[in-house]
XYZ file of C-alpha atoms in Angstrom:
357
model
C 134.497 151.822 105.694
C 130.909 150.726 105.871
C 128.836 151.692 102.802
C 125.396 153.159 103.615
C 122.458 150.917 102.748
C 121.041 153.606 100.423
C 124.093 153.445 98.135
C 124.023 149.644 98.133
C 120.378 149.691 97.014
C 121.026 152.416 94.438
C 123.960 150.452 92.999
C 121.854 147.291 92.796
C 119.174 149.145 90.860
C 121.758 150.503 88.429
C 123.112 146.990 87.924
C 119.720 145.547 86.964
C 119.281 145.472 83.201
C 115.834 145.804 81.682
C 114.736 142.457 80.220
C 114.290 142.780 76.476
C 111.921 140.460 74.675
C 112.367 139.803 70.965
C 108.966 139.599 69.283
C 108.863 137.702 65.993
C 106.370 137.973 63.169
C 105.171 135.298 62.467
C 105.181 134.345 66.138
C 106.795 130.904 66.136
C 106.400 129.140 62.804
C 105.494 129.855 59.213
C 104.342 127.040 56.922
C 105.390 127.602 53.318
C 105.390 125.714 50.025
C 108.179 125.455 47.485
C 107.986 128.339 45.015
C 106.056 130.622 47.393
C 106.966 134.304 46.825
C 107.800 137.159 49.182
C 107.927 135.516 52.614
C 108.630 138.102 55.346
C 110.385 137.281 58.641
C 110.628 140.081 61.227
C 112.213 140.633 64.665
C 111.081 143.508 66.894
C 112.237 145.042 70.187
C 110.939 148.051 72.114
C 114.198 150.018 71.930
C 116.677 150.967 69.183
C 119.102 148.222 68.178
C 122.884 148.458 68.097
C 122.929 145.796 65.406
C 120.964 142.796 64.079
C 122.524 139.579 62.786
C 120.349 136.927 61.127
C 120.919 133.257 60.399
C 118.873 131.985 57.458
C 118.482 128.294 56.481
C 120.427 127.693 53.287
C 122.684 130.748 53.716
C 126.398 129.934 54.070
C 126.868 132.165 57.149
C 125.024 134.658 59.380
C 124.896 138.261 58.104
C 123.759 141.721 59.161
C 120.143 142.508 58.342
C 120.231 146.244 57.798
C 118.408 148.845 55.701
C 121.839 150.448 55.184
C 123.571 147.360 53.751
C 122.563 144.986 50.949
C 122.086 141.353 51.977
C 125.040 139.204 50.829
C 122.723 136.343 49.783
C 120.948 136.345 46.420
C 117.156 136.307 46.674
C 117.085 137.865 50.176
C 116.415 141.554 50.945
C 116.020 143.592 54.134
C 112.555 143.870 55.673
C 111.445 146.158 58.524
C 111.651 149.748 59.733
C 115.350 149.702 60.605
C 117.571 149.342 63.661
C 116.714 152.793 65.014
C 113.080 151.700 65.227
C 113.926 148.362 66.876
C 113.011 146.452 63.748
C 114.957 144.118 61.490
C 114.077 141.218 59.239
C 114.327 139.745 55.773
C 112.199 138.930 52.769
C 112.851 135.630 50.988
C 111.963 136.233 47.359
C 111.206 132.579 46.435
C 111.008 129.646 48.841
C 113.323 126.733 48.007
C 113.912 123.379 49.790
C 117.078 124.814 51.395
C 114.947 127.300 53.360
C 113.406 124.556 55.512
C 114.569 125.068 59.098
C 114.964 127.716 61.840
C 115.452 131.416 61.039
C 117.272 133.155 63.903
C 117.935 136.798 64.697
C 120.444 138.093 67.248
C 119.896 141.716 68.234
C 122.018 143.965 70.442
C 120.443 146.604 72.685
C 122.741 148.720 74.879
C 125.497 146.151 74.646
C 123.292 143.162 75.567
C 122.308 140.528 72.987
C 118.940 138.824 72.643
C 117.647 136.151 70.281
C 114.437 135.428 68.418
C 113.523 132.446 66.243
C 110.946 131.549 63.585
C 110.714 128.008 62.286
C 110.316 127.855 58.502
C 108.364 124.651 57.837
C 108.519 123.666 54.180
C 105.225 121.981 53.455
C 105.493 118.500 51.912
C 102.465 116.958 50.212
C 101.390 113.660 51.791
C 100.773 110.556 49.732
C 97.205 110.382 48.372
C 94.806 109.290 51.142
C 93.585 105.695 51.243
C 90.549 104.067 52.861
C 91.149 100.708 54.548
C 88.395 98.356 55.693
C 88.653 96.417 58.931
C 89.393 92.804 58.032
C 86.502 91.569 60.157
C 84.075 93.389 57.834
C 82.422 90.987 55.388
C 82.750 92.855 52.079
C 83.428 90.170 49.486
C 83.100 91.491 45.919
C 82.868 94.995 47.370
C 79.376 94.327 48.726
C 78.103 95.152 52.178
C 75.367 93.574 54.214
C 72.380 95.684 55.208
C 72.344 96.695 58.875
C 75.902 95.558 59.614
C 78.445 97.963 61.121
C 81.286 98.811 58.752
C 84.547 100.078 60.277
C 86.870 101.915 57.924
C 90.034 103.933 58.347
C 91.410 106.807 56.286
C 95.200 107.158 56.239
C 97.257 110.099 54.948
C 100.964 109.228 55.014
C 104.226 111.171 55.119
C 103.136 114.804 54.880
C 104.576 117.869 56.575
C 102.752 119.080 58.452
C 100.081 116.384 58.735
C 96.934 116.581 56.615
C 93.496 117.435 58.011
C 91.014 114.605 57.399
C 87.245 114.729 56.948
C 84.567 112.272 55.793
C 81.655 112.708 53.351
C 78.742 110.602 52.149
C 77.719 111.632 48.633
C 79.110 115.110 49.240
C 77.507 115.620 52.683
C 80.042 116.038 55.497
C 79.838 113.411 58.230
C 80.228 114.351 61.894
C 78.744 111.434 63.837
C 80.675 108.189 64.431
C 83.924 109.850 63.313
C 86.855 109.161 65.626
C 89.605 111.539 66.665
C 92.534 112.059 64.314
C 95.622 110.172 65.395
C 99.023 111.416 64.217
C 102.507 109.926 64.276
C 105.537 112.080 63.389
C 109.040 110.915 62.537
C 111.826 112.870 60.789
C 109.508 115.792 59.917
C 106.954 113.529 58.238
C 103.503 112.959 59.722
C 101.039 110.133 59.124
C 97.445 110.885 60.105
C 94.642 108.352 60.466
C 90.991 108.518 61.408
C 88.376 105.795 61.891
C 84.761 106.037 60.744
C 82.054 103.515 61.601
C 78.697 103.210 59.851
C 75.703 100.903 59.992
C 74.869 100.268 56.327
C 71.302 101.324 55.503
C 69.172 100.456 52.462
C 69.360 104.055 51.236
C 73.174 103.859 51.247
C 73.127 101.589 48.202
C 75.175 103.096 45.336
C 76.368 105.996 47.480
C 80.049 106.769 48.076
C 81.931 107.296 51.298
C 84.737 109.794 50.696
C 87.743 110.729 52.798
C 89.227 114.146 52.073
C 92.796 115.073 53.076
C 93.425 118.833 53.146
C 96.984 120.105 52.809
C 98.603 123.322 51.617
C 101.029 121.448 49.334
C 98.284 119.749 47.297
C 97.649 121.551 43.959
C 93.980 122.202 44.816
C 94.414 122.239 48.580
C 93.017 118.730 49.055
C 92.883 115.177 47.689
C 90.096 112.620 48.057
C 89.542 108.900 47.895
C 86.141 107.209 47.757
C 84.636 103.836 48.616
C 81.450 102.838 46.755
C 78.715 101.178 48.818
C 76.953 98.284 47.143
C 74.372 96.281 49.084
C 74.622 92.509 49.021
C 71.548 90.760 47.628
C 69.472 89.223 50.397
C 67.753 86.587 48.234
C 69.838 84.605 45.769
C 69.942 81.101 44.306
C 73.674 81.295 43.884
C 75.794 79.137 46.145
C 77.764 81.220 48.561
C 81.497 80.631 48.416
C 82.769 79.345 51.743
C 85.629 81.426 52.996
C 88.571 79.390 54.173
C 90.061 80.514 57.437
C 93.676 81.501 57.019
C 94.506 80.759 60.642
C 92.888 78.198 62.918
C 95.424 77.863 65.735
C 95.419 80.083 68.791
C 98.267 82.590 68.645
C 98.976 84.904 71.550
C 99.540 88.488 70.349
C 102.540 90.574 71.216
C 102.366 92.766 74.289
C 100.149 95.798 73.558
C 101.674 99.228 72.921
C 100.340 102.631 73.934
C 101.212 105.462 71.525
C 100.379 109.122 72.223
C 99.349 111.164 69.186
C 102.037 113.623 68.089
C 99.363 116.348 68.000
C 98.979 116.211 71.789
C 100.756 119.143 73.462
C 103.421 118.082 75.960
C 105.868 119.884 78.234
C 108.712 117.752 79.591
C 106.535 114.650 79.289
C 103.511 116.268 80.980
C 100.136 116.989 79.353
C 98.121 120.194 79.654
C 95.135 119.900 81.971
C 91.901 120.612 80.093
C 93.284 119.355 76.762
C 92.419 116.124 74.971
C 94.755 113.186 75.418
C 94.589 111.154 72.189
C 96.284 107.797 72.590
C 96.202 104.549 70.628
C 96.549 100.987 71.899
C 97.922 98.439 69.416
C 97.949 94.641 69.731
C 99.814 92.790 66.952
C 99.833 89.276 65.468
C 97.200 87.455 67.500
C 94.593 84.882 66.533
C 91.783 85.489 67.248
C 92.231 89.276 67.561
C 92.628 90.604 71.072
C 89.956 92.680 72.762
C 90.711 95.806 74.790
C 89.733 97.058 78.225
C 90.788 100.581 79.259
C 91.253 101.807 82.831
C 92.284 105.008 84.566
C 93.722 103.601 87.781
C 90.938 101.156 88.759
C 88.131 102.933 86.910
C 86.907 101.332 83.676
C 86.693 103.766 80.742
C 83.694 103.716 78.400
C 83.594 107.197 76.864
C 85.898 108.415 74.096
C 86.753 105.018 72.615
C 86.713 104.535 68.854
C 85.638 101.294 67.220
C 88.479 98.732 67.189
C 90.128 98.507 63.778
C 91.396 95.053 62.789
C 93.919 94.166 60.074
C 94.783 90.576 59.166
C 97.871 89.095 57.550
C 99.655 85.752 57.520
C 101.047 86.350 61.037
C 97.674 87.049 62.650
C 95.478 90.003 63.537
C 96.565 93.509 64.465
C 94.004 95.456 66.469
C 94.133 99.174 67.227
C 91.790 101.395 69.183
C 91.974 105.141 69.856
C 90.995 106.794 73.130
C 90.178 110.512 73.381
C 90.171 111.592 77.027
C 89.694 115.089 78.440
C 92.407 115.584 81.051
C 91.588 117.101 84.434
C 94.032 118.515 87.000
C 92.988 115.668 89.328
C 94.348 113.146 86.781
C 97.917 114.123 87.659
C 99.752 111.014 88.871
C 97.093 108.563 87.659
C 97.896 105.625 85.383
C 96.184 104.921 82.052
C 95.991 101.170 81.377
C 95.168 99.316 78.165
C 94.571 95.591 78.771
C 94.588 93.257 75.761
C 92.456 90.167 76.472
C 93.076 86.915 74.572
C 92.251 83.206 75.080
C 95.994 82.557 75.447
C 96.327 85.142 78.209
C 95.938 88.859 78.883
C 98.628 91.528 78.940
C 98.521 95.238 79.655
C 100.541 98.356 79.071
C 100.567 101.504 81.195
C 101.069 105.239 80.801
C 101.631 107.383 83.888
C 99.944 110.758 83.455
C 101.515 114.023 84.557
C 99.627 117.284 83.989
C 100.417 121.001 84.063
C 98.129 124.057 84.052
């Protein structure tokens, strides 16, 4: 017997279940420090719950989060308005290292289960920040030459999340000639670096350049390191010590590498149009140091480049330069090129750009 179309449609409507979204508070992640008290994690739905099961980092097994039942884990209590109100969660009395990781709730509404998740990020204090001078800066005896450009880099290593860096000159915050922060993350530890370039003026004598690293896990919220500026005497009867070159032979550097900052938002390898692409090109172990040219397809890039930062060791010179580029939808499919030029030959590395809106 043929079923009327009306009943087919009516049955299809009955079979469609209303999509339930689990809303979490905090939304996606909460950054905490060891010893922090009374951290609340909440899952919400628009309808009454049948039940709510939570999985907490450090707990031996999932358990029911209910206002009717005590939590089976010491130091954890129920938080929320209750299942009948579509609300369940927990309060962690004191944050410990074991709590680092994803908190997950599984709720049942009318026989269907839905999940929500909040990442608990245990904040780890970075190492104290350090200021490094580019090795091509003449600063013997800690003295700088008037009018010369000084390139320096502040590095904050192995924090979670990464520290926020800022520069000061005798307590006054610097905004000009400060490059973009570049971050690298591995195994939930982030190293952040930022380059600052300054032409030394007469009035800079005896001042201090300071890099401040701000982080929630530092006792006072931040740590600083300073570099005193001392002008080199222009007139002197003293014989200047002749610096001996460590390397005189031409050494071709390794092929350059392009590294995208871990702070840049990505989705399946694509970058968001309208956001800043922060990428670093690195050339290692060359003598003399390589120089960089940047291209987007065949177009030479001038804007958004930081000063090259050069480090020297017994193997040669390592050069790094950071590019900050505002992505446009039209950049989809283009190729970013960093070319390292050297007397022994040039090499380049490429990054194909994909964008999403």
